[in-house]
PDB file of C-alpha atoms in Angstrom:
ATOM      1  CA  MET A  22     -29.982  31.423 -10.774  1.00  0.00           C
ATOM      2  CA  PRO A  23     -31.046  28.104  -9.714  1.00  0.00           C
ATOM      3  CA  SER A  24     -33.991  28.157  -7.171  1.00  0.00           C
ATOM      4  CA  LEU A  25     -34.539  25.660  -4.535  1.00  0.00           C
ATOM      5  CA  ASP A  26     -37.825  24.328  -3.660  1.00  0.00           C
ATOM      6  CA  VAL A  27     -37.740  23.169  -0.068  1.00  0.00           C
ATOM      7  CA  ALA A  28     -41.492  21.652  -0.497  1.00  0.00           C
ATOM      8  CA  SER A  29     -39.706  19.224  -2.914  1.00  0.00           C
ATOM      9  CA  THR A  30     -36.592  18.635  -0.806  1.00  0.00           C
ATOM     10  CA  PRO A  31     -36.498  15.478   1.114  1.00  0.00           C
ATOM     11  CA  PRO A  32     -36.691  16.566   4.901  1.00  0.00           C
ATOM     12  CA  SER A  33     -33.231  15.284   5.788  1.00  0.00           C
ATOM     13  CA  ALA A  34     -31.643  17.241   3.108  1.00  0.00           C
ATOM     14  CA  ALA A  35     -33.946  20.299   3.932  1.00  0.00           C
ATOM     15  CA  SER A  36     -33.162  20.093   8.008  1.00  0.00           C
ATOM     16  CA  GLU A  37     -29.295  19.719   6.990  1.00  0.00           C
ATOM     17  CA  PRO A  38     -28.622  22.089   4.569  1.00  0.00           C
ATOM     18  CA  ASN A  39     -24.781  22.250   5.605  1.00  0.00           C
ATOM     19  CA  ARG A  40     -24.386  18.061   5.463  1.00  0.00           C
ATOM     20  CA  PRO A  41     -21.842  17.363   2.541  1.00  0.00           C
ATOM     21  CA  THR A  42     -23.409  15.177   0.089  1.00  0.00           C
ATOM     22  CA  PRO A  43     -21.743  12.022  -1.684  1.00  0.00           C
ATOM     23  CA  SER A  44     -21.162  13.984  -4.845  1.00  0.00           C
ATOM     24  CA  ASP A  45     -19.378  16.770  -2.649  1.00  0.00           C
ATOM     25  CA  ARG A  46     -16.845  14.363  -1.209  1.00  0.00           C
ATOM     26  CA  THR A  47     -15.656  12.647  -4.872  1.00  0.00           C
ATOM     27  CA  TRP A  48     -12.741  14.704  -4.315  1.00  0.00           C
ATOM     28  CA  ILE A  49     -11.686  12.626  -0.978  1.00  0.00           C
ATOM     29  CA  VAL A  50     -10.417   9.213  -1.908  1.00  0.00           C
ATOM     30  CA  PRO A  51      -8.078  10.942  -5.058  1.00  0.00           C
ATOM     31  CA  ALA A  52      -6.798  13.454  -2.370  1.00  0.00           C
ATOM     32  CA  ALA A  53      -6.020  10.700   0.089  1.00  0.00           C
ATOM     33  CA  THR A  54      -4.168   8.551  -2.739  1.00  0.00           C
ATOM     34  CA  VAL A  55      -2.062  10.988  -3.723  1.00  0.00           C
ATOM     35  CA  ALA A  56      -1.123  11.891  -0.359  1.00  0.00           C
ATOM     36  CA  VAL A  57      -0.301   8.365   0.417  1.00  0.00           C
ATOM     37  CA  VAL A  58       1.700   8.106  -2.766  1.00  0.00           C
ATOM     38  CA  LEU A  59       3.769  11.090  -1.983  1.00  0.00           C
ATOM     39  CA  GLN A  60       4.543  10.017   1.746  1.00  0.00           C
ATOM     40  CA  TRP A  61       5.216   6.338   0.563  1.00  0.00           C
ATOM     41  CA  ALA A  62       7.565   7.872  -2.328  1.00  0.00           C
ATOM     42  CA  SER A  63       9.618  10.104   0.460  1.00  0.00           C
ATOM     43  CA  ALA A  64       9.734   6.966   2.415  1.00  0.00           C
ATOM     44  CA  PHE A  65      12.306   5.039   0.428  1.00  0.00           C
ATOM     45  CA  VAL A  66      14.240   7.934   0.261  1.00  0.00           C
ATOM     46  CA  ALA A  67      14.250   8.690   4.346  1.00  0.00           C
ATOM     47  CA  ILE A  68      15.020   4.760   4.867  1.00  0.00           C
ATOM     48  CA  ARG A  69      18.020   5.166   2.529  1.00  0.00           C
ATOM     49  CA  GLN A  70      19.472   8.592   4.151  1.00  0.00           C
ATOM     50  CA  VAL A  71      19.256   6.593   7.822  1.00  0.00           C
ATOM     51  CA  GLY A  72      20.581   3.091   6.765  1.00  0.00           C
ATOM     52  CA  ASP A  73      23.851   3.669   7.778  1.00  0.00           C
ATOM     53  CA  THR A  74      22.675   4.817  11.226  1.00  0.00           C
ATOM     54  CA  PHE A  75      20.237   2.229  11.975  1.00  0.00           C
ATOM     55  CA  SER A  76      19.976  -1.329  11.221  1.00  0.00           C
ATOM     56  CA  PRO A  77      17.071  -2.805   9.410  1.00  0.00           C
ATOM     57  CA  GLY A  78      15.144  -4.387  12.540  1.00  0.00           C
ATOM     58  CA  PRO A  79      15.501  -1.530  15.078  1.00  0.00           C
ATOM     59  CA  LEU A  80      14.822   1.225  12.175  1.00  0.00           C
ATOM     60  CA  ALA A  81      11.419  -0.535  11.943  1.00  0.00           C
ATOM     61  CA  LEU A  82      11.023  -0.901  15.496  1.00  0.00           C
ATOM     62  CA  ALA A  83      11.380   2.962  15.852  1.00  0.00           C
ATOM     63  CA  ARG A  84       9.407   3.976  13.319  1.00  0.00           C
ATOM     64  CA  LEU A  85       6.592   1.593  14.085  1.00  0.00           C
ATOM     65  CA  THR A  86       6.543   2.789  17.857  1.00  0.00           C
ATOM     66  CA  VAL A  87       6.198   6.302  16.605  1.00  0.00           C
ATOM     67  CA  GLY A  88       3.418   5.143  14.600  1.00  0.00           C
ATOM     68  CA  SER A  89       1.549   3.227  16.888  1.00  0.00           C
ATOM     69  CA  LEU A  90       1.659   6.230  19.422  1.00  0.00           C
ATOM     70  CA  ALA A  91       0.346   8.706  16.911  1.00  0.00           C
ATOM     71  CA  LEU A  92      -2.366   6.160  15.894  1.00  0.00           C
ATOM     72  CA  ALA A  93      -3.296   5.412  19.575  1.00  0.00           C
ATOM     73  CA  VAL A  94      -4.097   9.395  19.984  1.00  0.00           C
ATOM     74  CA  LEU A  95      -6.141   9.297  16.930  1.00  0.00           C
ATOM     75  CA  ALA A  96      -7.951   5.795  17.803  1.00  0.00           C
ATOM     76  CA  VAL A  97      -8.895   7.840  21.433  1.00  0.00           C
ATOM     77  CA  ARG A  98     -10.419  10.668  19.442  1.00  0.00           C
ATOM     78  CA  VAL A  99     -12.437   8.698  17.188  1.00  0.00           C
ATOM     79  CA  ARG A 100     -13.859   5.925  19.362  1.00  0.00           C
ATOM     80  CA  ARG A 101     -14.344   3.381  16.953  1.00  0.00           C
ATOM     81  CA  PRO A 102     -14.572  -0.526  18.260  1.00  0.00           C
ATOM     82  CA  LEU A 103     -11.897  -2.882  18.138  1.00  0.00           C
ATOM     83  CA  PRO A 104     -11.477  -5.750  16.059  1.00  0.00           C
ATOM     84  CA  ARG A 105     -12.692  -9.340  17.748  1.00  0.00           C
ATOM     85  CA  GLY A 106     -12.793 -12.875  16.393  1.00  0.00           C
ATOM     86  CA  LYS A 107     -11.781 -13.334  12.800  1.00  0.00           C
ATOM     87  CA  THR A 108     -11.315  -9.842  11.948  1.00  0.00           C
ATOM     88  CA  LEU A 109      -8.828  -9.395  14.776  1.00  0.00           C
ATOM     89  CA  GLY A 110      -6.913 -12.328  13.491  1.00  0.00           C
ATOM     90  CA  LEU A 111      -6.745 -10.762   9.987  1.00  0.00           C
ATOM     91  CA  VAL A 112      -5.875  -7.416  11.434  1.00  0.00           C
ATOM     92  CA  VAL A 113      -2.858  -9.150  13.421  1.00  0.00           C
ATOM     93  CA  ALA A 114      -1.809 -11.042  10.311  1.00  0.00           C
ATOM     94  CA  TYR A 115      -1.445  -8.157   7.840  1.00  0.00           C
ATOM     95  CA  GLY A 116       0.038  -6.254  10.631  1.00  0.00           C
ATOM     96  CA  VAL A 117       2.931  -8.545  10.943  1.00  0.00           C
ATOM     97  CA  PHE A 118       3.448  -9.291   7.379  1.00  0.00           C
ATOM     98  CA  TRP A 119       2.927  -5.281   6.247  1.00  0.00           C
ATOM     99  CA  PHE A 120       4.179  -3.192   9.317  1.00  0.00           C
ATOM    100  CA  ALA A 121       6.733  -5.322  10.533  1.00  0.00           C
ATOM    101  CA  GLY A 122       7.888  -8.162   7.851  1.00  0.00           C
ATOM    102  CA  TYR A 123       7.834  -5.489   4.778  1.00  0.00           C
ATOM    103  CA  THR A 124       9.316  -2.925   6.647  1.00  0.00           C
ATOM    104  CA  VAL A 125      12.058  -4.816   7.774  1.00  0.00           C
ATOM    105  CA  VAL A 126      13.114  -6.452   4.335  1.00  0.00           C
ATOM    106  CA  LEU A 127      12.824  -2.898   2.974  1.00  0.00           C
ATOM    107  CA  ASN A 128      15.276  -1.731   5.193  1.00  0.00           C
ATOM    108  CA  ALA A 129      17.492  -4.479   4.402  1.00  0.00           C
ATOM    109  CA  ALA A 130      16.838  -4.150   0.693  1.00  0.00           C
ATOM    110  CA  GLU A 131      17.613  -0.338   1.014  1.00  0.00           C
ATOM    111  CA  ARG A 132      21.354  -1.282   2.108  1.00  0.00           C
ATOM    112  CA  HIS A 133      21.940  -3.184  -1.151  1.00  0.00           C
ATOM    113  CA  LEU A 134      19.849  -0.926  -3.432  1.00  0.00           C
ATOM    114  CA  ASP A 135      19.280   2.789  -4.397  1.00  0.00           C
ATOM    115  CA  ALA A 136      15.806   4.339  -3.265  1.00  0.00           C
ATOM    116  CA  GLY A 137      14.544   4.418  -6.763  1.00  0.00           C
ATOM    117  CA  THR A 138      15.380   0.886  -7.488  1.00  0.00           C
ATOM    118  CA  ALA A 139      14.187  -0.129  -4.304  1.00  0.00           C
ATOM    119  CA  ALA A 140      11.030   1.304  -5.176  1.00  0.00           C
ATOM    120  CA  LEU A 141      10.658  -0.010  -8.565  1.00  0.00           C
ATOM    121  CA  LEU A 142      10.979  -3.694  -7.206  1.00  0.00           C
ATOM    122  CA  VAL A 143       8.319  -3.000  -4.337  1.00  0.00           C
ATOM    123  CA  ASN A 144       5.914  -1.703  -6.891  1.00  0.00           C
ATOM    124  CA  PHE A 145       6.155  -5.011  -8.713  1.00  0.00           C
ATOM    125  CA  ALA A 146       3.392  -6.191  -5.854  1.00  0.00           C
ATOM    126  CA  PRO A 147       0.292  -5.314  -7.720  1.00  0.00           C
ATOM    127  CA  ILE A 148       1.425  -8.286 -10.197  1.00  0.00           C
ATOM    128  CA  ILE A 149       1.530 -10.551  -7.526  1.00  0.00           C
ATOM    129  CA  VAL A 150      -1.376  -9.300  -5.927  1.00  0.00           C
ATOM    130  CA  ALA A 151      -3.677 -10.414  -9.457  1.00  0.00           C
ATOM    131  CA  VAL A 152      -1.519 -13.522  -9.051  1.00  0.00           C
ATOM    132  CA  LEU A 153      -2.844 -14.052  -5.681  1.00  0.00           C
ATOM    133  CA  ALA A 154      -6.283 -13.236  -6.384  1.00  0.00           C
ATOM    134  CA  GLY A 155      -6.391 -15.674  -9.294  1.00  0.00           C
ATOM    135  CA  LEU A 156      -5.143 -18.539  -7.390  1.00  0.00           C
ATOM    136  CA  PHE A 157      -7.056 -17.795  -4.086  1.00  0.00           C
ATOM    137  CA  MET A 158      -9.997 -15.692  -4.923  1.00  0.00           C
ATOM    138  CA  GLY A 159     -11.427 -17.453  -8.121  1.00  0.00           C
ATOM    139  CA  GLU A 160     -10.440 -14.390 -10.373  1.00  0.00           C
ATOM    140  CA  GLY A 161      -8.402 -16.727 -12.868  1.00  0.00           C
ATOM    141  CA  PHE A 162      -5.494 -15.970 -15.107  1.00  0.00           C
ATOM    142  CA  PRO A 163      -6.353 -13.871 -18.073  1.00  0.00           C
ATOM    143  CA  ARG A 164      -4.279 -13.260 -21.088  1.00  0.00           C
ATOM    144  CA  PRO A 165      -3.359 -10.086 -19.997  1.00  0.00           C
ATOM    145  CA  LEU A 166      -2.385 -11.001 -16.897  1.00  0.00           C
ATOM    146  CA  MET A 167      -0.078 -13.828 -18.256  1.00  0.00           C
ATOM    147  CA  ILE A 168       1.571 -11.351 -20.799  1.00  0.00           C
ATOM    148  CA  GLY A 169       1.903  -8.754 -18.238  1.00  0.00           C
ATOM    149  CA  ILE A 170       3.748 -10.995 -15.614  1.00  0.00           C
ATOM    150  CA  VAL A 171       6.322 -12.131 -18.864  1.00  0.00           C
ATOM    151  CA  ILE A 172       7.179  -8.390 -19.512  1.00  0.00           C
ATOM    152  CA  ALA A 173       7.496  -7.301 -15.869  1.00  0.00           C
ATOM    153  CA  PHE A 174       9.967 -10.286 -14.996  1.00  0.00           C
ATOM    154  CA  ALA A 175      11.834  -9.333 -18.248  1.00  0.00           C
ATOM    155  CA  GLY A 176      12.017  -5.934 -16.346  1.00  0.00           C
ATOM    156  CA  VAL A 177      13.165  -7.479 -12.997  1.00  0.00           C
ATOM    157  CA  THR A 178      15.914  -9.116 -14.529  1.00  0.00           C
ATOM    158  CA  LEU A 179      17.074  -6.002 -16.418  1.00  0.00           C
ATOM    159  CA  ILE A 180      17.405  -4.173 -13.204  1.00  0.00           C
ATOM    160  CA  ALA A 181      19.032  -7.028 -11.491  1.00  0.00           C
ATOM    161  CA  PHE A 182      21.988  -7.343 -13.946  1.00  0.00           C
ATOM    162  CA  GLY A 183      21.933  -3.914 -15.638  1.00  0.00           C
ATOM    163  CA  GLY A 184      22.521  -2.212 -12.255  1.00  0.00           C
ATOM    164  CA  SER A 185      21.386   0.744 -10.923  1.00  0.00           C
ATOM    165  CA  GLY A 186      24.023   3.176 -10.491  1.00  0.00           C
ATOM    166  CA  GLY A 187      25.923   3.928  -7.563  1.00  0.00           C
ATOM    167  CA  HIS A 188      24.314   1.084  -5.330  1.00  0.00           C
ATOM    168  CA  SER A 189      22.921  -1.980  -6.191  1.00  0.00           C
ATOM    169  CA  ASP A 190      23.618  -6.127  -6.210  1.00  0.00           C
ATOM    170  CA  GLY A 191      21.420  -9.239  -6.486  1.00  0.00           C
ATOM    171  CA  PHE A 192      21.049  -9.930  -2.835  1.00  0.00           C
ATOM    172  CA  GLY A 193      19.334  -6.202  -2.867  1.00  0.00           C
ATOM    173  CA  VAL A 194      16.916  -7.531  -5.681  1.00  0.00           C
ATOM    174  CA  THR A 195      15.782 -10.601  -3.863  1.00  0.00           C
ATOM    175  CA  LEU A 196      15.048  -8.695  -0.847  1.00  0.00           C
ATOM    176  CA  GLY A 197      13.236  -5.856  -2.626  1.00  0.00           C
ATOM    177  CA  LEU A 198      11.030  -8.787  -4.677  1.00  0.00           C
ATOM    178  CA  VAL A 199      10.413 -10.276  -1.071  1.00  0.00           C
ATOM    179  CA  SER A 200       9.226  -6.647   0.134  1.00  0.00           C
ATOM    180  CA  ALA A 201       6.898  -7.011  -2.634  1.00  0.00           C
ATOM    181  CA  LEU A 202       5.397 -10.185  -1.830  1.00  0.00           C
ATOM    182  CA  LEU A 203       4.803  -9.319   1.851  1.00  0.00           C
ATOM    183  CA  TYR A 204       3.045  -6.178   0.426  1.00  0.00           C
ATOM    184  CA  ALA A 205       1.028  -8.038  -1.910  1.00  0.00           C
ATOM    185  CA  GLY A 206      -0.212 -10.596   0.715  1.00  0.00           C
ATOM    186  CA  ALA A 207      -0.764  -7.994   3.149  1.00  0.00           C
ATOM    187  CA  VAL A 208      -3.008  -5.841   0.717  1.00  0.00           C
ATOM    188  CA  LEU A 209      -5.415  -8.795   0.094  1.00  0.00           C
ATOM    189  CA  ILE A 210      -5.593  -9.542   3.555  1.00  0.00           C
ATOM    190  CA  GLN A 211      -6.474  -6.170   4.585  1.00  0.00           C
ATOM    191  CA  LYS A 212      -8.857  -5.723   1.906  1.00  0.00           C
ATOM    192  CA  ILE A 213     -10.819  -8.607   3.706  1.00  0.00           C
ATOM    193  CA  ALA A 214     -10.325  -7.104   7.168  1.00  0.00           C
ATOM    194  CA  LEU A 215     -11.653  -3.861   6.269  1.00  0.00           C
ATOM    195  CA  ARG A 216     -15.096  -5.426   5.284  1.00  0.00           C
ATOM    196  CA  SER A 217     -15.881  -5.414   9.113  1.00  0.00           C
ATOM    197  CA  ILE A 218     -13.611  -2.656  10.571  1.00  0.00           C
ATOM    198  CA  ASP A 219     -13.210   0.805  10.113  1.00  0.00           C
ATOM    199  CA  PRO A 220      -9.677   2.263   8.745  1.00  0.00           C
ATOM    200  CA  VAL A 221      -8.353   3.764  12.171  1.00  0.00           C
ATOM    201  CA  SER A 222      -8.839   0.727  14.164  1.00  0.00           C
ATOM    202  CA  ALA A 223      -7.531  -1.408  11.390  1.00  0.00           C
ATOM    203  CA  THR A 224      -4.269   0.550  10.772  1.00  0.00           C
ATOM    204  CA  TRP A 225      -3.854   1.185  14.818  1.00  0.00           C
ATOM    205  CA  VAL A 226      -4.175  -2.515  15.712  1.00  0.00           C
ATOM    206  CA  GLY A 227      -2.033  -3.617  12.801  1.00  0.00           C
ATOM    207  CA  CYS A 228       0.707  -1.246  13.596  1.00  0.00           C
ATOM    208  CA  VAL A 229       0.494  -2.336  17.168  1.00  0.00           C
ATOM    209  CA  ALA A 230       0.859  -5.894  16.248  1.00  0.00           C
ATOM    210  CA  GLY A 231       4.138  -4.975  14.190  1.00  0.00           C
ATOM    211  CA  THR A 232       5.363  -3.044  16.931  1.00  0.00           C
ATOM    212  CA  VAL A 233       5.100  -6.157  19.339  1.00  0.00           C
ATOM    213  CA  ALA A 234       6.319  -8.536  16.692  1.00  0.00           C
ATOM    214  CA  LEU A 235       9.482  -6.588  16.529  1.00  0.00           C
ATOM    215  CA  LEU A 236      10.058  -6.222  20.247  1.00  0.00           C
ATOM    216  CA  GLY A 237      12.910  -8.365  20.167  1.00  0.00           C
ATOM    217  CA  PHE A 238      15.017  -5.483  18.625  1.00  0.00           C
ATOM    218  CA  ALA A 239      14.350  -3.305  21.449  1.00  0.00           C
ATOM    219  CA  PRO A 240      18.036  -3.488  23.229  1.00  0.00           C
ATOM    220  CA  GLN A 241      19.503  -2.821  19.836  1.00  0.00           C
ATOM    221  CA  THR A 242      17.177  -0.186  19.057  1.00  0.00           C
ATOM    222  CA  VAL A 243      17.799   1.859  22.186  1.00  0.00           C
ATOM    223  CA  ASN A 244      21.777   1.502  21.890  1.00  0.00           C
ATOM    224  CA  GLU A 245      21.319   2.630  18.126  1.00  0.00           C
ATOM    225  CA  VAL A 246      18.993   5.511  18.959  1.00  0.00           C
ATOM    226  CA  SER A 247      21.510   7.144  21.817  1.00  0.00           C
ATOM    227  CA  ARG A 248      23.751   7.030  19.121  1.00  0.00           C
ATOM    228  CA  ALA A 249      22.288   8.726  16.388  1.00  0.00           C
ATOM    229  CA  SER A 250      22.194  12.108  15.258  1.00  0.00           C
ATOM    230  CA  ALA A 251      19.447  14.447  15.698  1.00  0.00           C
ATOM    231  CA  GLY A 252      18.935  14.386  11.872  1.00  0.00           C
ATOM    232  CA  ALA A 253      18.516  10.860  11.853  1.00  0.00           C
ATOM    233  CA  ILE A 254      15.860  10.890  14.521  1.00  0.00           C
ATOM    234  CA  VAL A 255      13.847  13.607  12.892  1.00  0.00           C
ATOM    235  CA  ALA A 256      13.843  11.217  10.094  1.00  0.00           C
ATOM    236  CA  VAL A 257      12.554   8.208  12.068  1.00  0.00           C
ATOM    237  CA  VAL A 258      10.051  10.294  13.524  1.00  0.00           C
ATOM    238  CA  TYR A 259       9.033  11.610   9.994  1.00  0.00           C
ATOM    239  CA  LEU A 260       8.678   7.685   9.356  1.00  0.00           C
ATOM    240  CA  GLY A 261       6.604   6.999  12.107  1.00  0.00           C
ATOM    241  CA  LEU A 262       4.120   9.802  11.943  1.00  0.00           C
ATOM    242  CA  PHE A 263       3.821  10.407   7.959  1.00  0.00           C
ATOM    243  CA  PRO A 264       4.558   7.199   5.802  1.00  0.00           C
ATOM    244  CA  THR A 265       3.167   5.359   8.616  1.00  0.00           C
ATOM    245  CA  ALA A 266       0.437   6.604  10.651  1.00  0.00           C
ATOM    246  CA  VAL A 267      -0.987   9.029   8.133  1.00  0.00           C
ATOM    247  CA  ALA A 268      -0.548   7.361   4.658  1.00  0.00           C
ATOM    248  CA  PHE A 269      -1.559   3.917   6.124  1.00  0.00           C
ATOM    249  CA  THR A 270      -4.485   5.263   7.786  1.00  0.00           C
ATOM    250  CA  LEU A 271      -5.479   7.268   4.386  1.00  0.00           C
ATOM    251  CA  TRP A 272      -4.767   4.252   2.533  1.00  0.00           C
ATOM    252  CA  ALA A 273      -6.815   2.044   4.251  1.00  0.00           C
ATOM    253  CA  TYR A 274      -9.813   4.586   4.045  1.00  0.00           C
ATOM    254  CA  ALA A 275      -9.293   4.523   0.177  1.00  0.00           C
ATOM    255  CA  LEU A 276      -9.117   0.980   0.365  1.00  0.00           C
ATOM    256  CA  THR A 277     -12.770   0.602   1.708  1.00  0.00           C
ATOM    257  CA  ARG A 278     -14.045   2.879  -0.836  1.00  0.00           C
ATOM    258  CA  THR A 279     -12.417   1.247  -4.060  1.00  0.00           C
ATOM    259  CA  ASP A 280     -11.075  -2.372  -5.390  1.00  0.00           C
ATOM    260  CA  ALA A 281      -7.842  -3.362  -3.999  1.00  0.00           C
ATOM    261  CA  GLY A 282      -6.183  -4.053  -7.635  1.00  0.00           C
ATOM    262  CA  ARG A 283      -7.370  -0.436  -8.755  1.00  0.00           C
ATOM    263  CA  LEU A 284      -5.922   1.425  -5.494  1.00  0.00           C
ATOM    264  CA  ALA A 285      -2.594  -0.941  -5.943  1.00  0.00           C
ATOM    265  CA  SER A 286      -2.102  -0.011  -9.598  1.00  0.00           C
ATOM    266  CA  THR A 287      -2.299   3.952  -8.322  1.00  0.00           C
ATOM    267  CA  THR A 288       1.212   3.052  -6.377  1.00  0.00           C
ATOM    268  CA  LEU A 289       2.820   2.361  -9.744  1.00  0.00           C
ATOM    269  CA  THR A 290       3.514   6.223  -9.923  1.00  0.00           C
ATOM    270  CA  VAL A 291       5.863   6.042  -6.502  1.00  0.00           C
ATOM    271  CA  PRO A 292       8.807   4.719  -8.408  1.00  0.00           C
ATOM    272  CA  ALA A 293       9.142   7.858 -10.720  1.00  0.00           C
ATOM    273  CA  ILE A 294       8.472  10.159  -7.664  1.00  0.00           C
ATOM    274  CA  THR A 295      10.992   8.186  -5.847  1.00  0.00           C
ATOM    275  CA  VAL A 296      13.516   8.414  -8.191  1.00  0.00           C
ATOM    276  CA  LEU A 297      13.160  12.534  -8.617  1.00  0.00           C
ATOM    277  CA  MET A 298      13.249  12.717  -4.744  1.00  0.00           C
ATOM    278  CA  SER A 299      16.360  10.500  -4.397  1.00  0.00           C
ATOM    279  CA  TRP A 300      18.281  12.540  -7.239  1.00  0.00           C
ATOM    280  CA  ALA A 301      17.184  15.899  -5.460  1.00  0.00           C
ATOM    281  CA  VAL A 302      17.990  14.569  -1.674  1.00  0.00           C
ATOM    282  CA  LEU A 303      20.854  11.749  -2.303  1.00  0.00           C
ATOM    283  CA  SER A 304      22.070  12.501  -5.823  1.00  0.00           C
ATOM    284  CA  GLU A 305      21.249   8.931  -6.937  1.00  0.00           C
ATOM    285  CA  VAL A 306      20.667   8.229 -10.665  1.00  0.00           C
ATOM    286  CA  PRO A 307      19.502   4.981 -11.875  1.00  0.00           C
ATOM    287  CA  THR A 308      21.464   3.959 -14.787  1.00  0.00           C
ATOM    288  CA  ALA A 309      19.465   3.574 -18.243  1.00  0.00           C
ATOM    289  CA  LEU A 310      19.304  -0.241 -18.037  1.00  0.00           C
ATOM    290  CA  ALA A 311      17.346   0.035 -14.587  1.00  0.00           C
ATOM    291  CA  LEU A 312      15.191   2.799 -15.749  1.00  0.00           C
ATOM    292  CA  LEU A 313      14.400   0.423 -18.836  1.00  0.00           C
ATOM    293  CA  GLY A 314      13.918  -2.443 -16.574  1.00  0.00           C
ATOM    294  CA  GLY A 315      11.498  -0.207 -14.412  1.00  0.00           C
ATOM    295  CA  ALA A 316       9.442   1.211 -17.552  1.00  0.00           C
ATOM    296  CA  MET A 317       9.029  -2.394 -18.716  1.00  0.00           C
ATOM    297  CA  CYS A 318       7.623  -3.671 -14.726  1.00  0.00           C
ATOM    298  CA  LEU A 319       5.241  -0.775 -14.838  1.00  0.00           C
ATOM    299  CA  THR A 320       4.232  -1.623 -18.497  1.00  0.00           C
ATOM    300  CA  GLY A 321       3.932  -4.964 -17.809  1.00  0.00           C
ATOM    301  CA  VAL A 322       1.772  -4.463 -14.561  1.00  0.00           C
ATOM    302  CA  ALA A 323      -0.303  -1.884 -16.841  1.00  0.00           C
ATOM    303  CA  ILE A 324      -1.015  -4.261 -19.422  1.00  0.00           C
ATOM    304  CA  SER A 325      -2.066  -6.956 -16.666  1.00  0.00           C
ATOM    305  CA  ARG A 326      -4.796  -4.858 -15.224  1.00  0.00           C
ATOM    306  CA  ARG A 327      -6.521  -4.675 -18.733  1.00  0.00           C
ATOM    307  CA  ARG A 328      -9.343  -6.747 -19.614  1.00  0.00           C
ATOM    308  CA  ASN A 329      -9.971  -8.820 -22.349  1.00  0.00           C
ATOM    309  CA  GLY A 330     -12.826  -6.752 -23.740  1.00  0.00           C
ATOM    310  CA  PHE A 331     -16.413  -5.970 -22.597  1.00  0.00           C
ATOM    311  CA  ARG A 332     -19.433  -8.225 -22.977  1.00  0.00           C
ATOM    312  CA  ARG A 333     -22.537  -6.602 -23.953  1.00  0.00           C
ATOM    313  CA  SER A 334     -25.268  -8.137 -21.687  1.00  0.00           C
ATOM    314  CA  THR A 335     -28.522  -9.436 -23.173  1.00  0.00           C
ATOM    315  CA  PRO A 336     -31.597  -7.232 -22.815  1.00  0.00           C
ATOM    316  CA  GLY A 337     -33.421  -9.256 -19.744  1.00  0.00           C
ATOM    317  CA  ARG A 338     -30.558 -11.740 -19.331  1.00  0.00           C
ATOM    318  CA  PRO A 339     -29.327 -11.622 -15.609  1.00  0.00           C
ATOM    319  CA  PRO A 340     -25.217 -11.313 -15.438  1.00  0.00           C
ATOM    320  CA  ARG A 341     -23.207 -14.596 -15.224  1.00  0.00           C
ATOM    321  CA  SER A 342     -22.250 -13.723 -11.749  1.00  0.00           C
ATOM    322  CA  ALA A 343     -26.225 -13.520 -10.874  1.00  0.00           C
ATOM    323  CA  ARG A 344     -26.965 -16.512 -12.691  1.00  0.00           C
ATOM    324  CA  ARG A 345     -28.474 -19.499 -10.719  1.00  0.00           C
ATOM    325  CA  ARG A 346     -26.061 -21.797  -9.419  1.00  0.00           C
ATOM    326  CA  PRO A 347     -26.733 -25.292  -7.782  1.00  0.00           C
ATOM    327  CA  ALA A 348     -27.608 -25.032  -3.959  1.00  0.00           C
ATOM    328  CA  ALA A 349     -24.712 -25.902  -1.597  1.00  0.00           C
ATOM    329  CA  ASN A 350     -25.536 -28.585   0.691  1.00  0.00           C
ATOM    330  CA  ALA A 351     -26.213 -28.106   4.093  1.00  0.00           C
TER     331      ALA A 351
END
């Protein structure tokens, strides 16, 4: 049985024996990511389920209102500083892009697509993240990225023309891709914002910004809520509490501790989970062509995440990123 030599233990460790070490918390980010994936997969099913009761705008506003209230309780409890200046602008921007724009467009898309196909199209976003990072963050366009884009676009074409079973059309496919674009842009903005703000404040302020952006739908929302069934209202509350408040907070937490591209790639499991959930709850089964197209999308994204190879560093020679660069003009 190993012994603990207190004399050789740092004072902080000896005085705080119950404090978890970093190695004790290695499971937190994977667990948070799994929770996000499951809750976001269920969101596609819930949106599809209440699509005949709520219009896209009112559904988004009702969902974000519930999410904002839940996040307000959490924000008051943790008492983190609110964003200011440039950071506030970034948080508001990603809130409007993701919480407002993405949610409304996705709600509209699922009036034309089954839940599984919508999830497949939305999870084309990691490719878009890679393209935007190449254009605006200096990451370039390596060969695996280009090959992956071609394969993924071929998959989208199969989804568009192959159908998805009970409910699909070209307009829905277009809306699904627009929602993926909004999602991808928001992830990049959020990654920058999270450098100077905690996940809870970022998620709460972003959700409030999205709610305010949708206040024009308030009269219609009140009207539709008053006519909705109890089951539909429960579904909206679920969307606000879990896929919005809980999942987005966990996502922001994980995003502060890992790369945006790597974390975004984990959401590629969402379509498969969504297909199973929608089959069980909504009896929606995509066609063989749609499944093949989805598999091509995921394959393309996986290929795009590969590297060209590993470069061996020369002993004593600094890495390329650390080599001397010309001094910038004052």
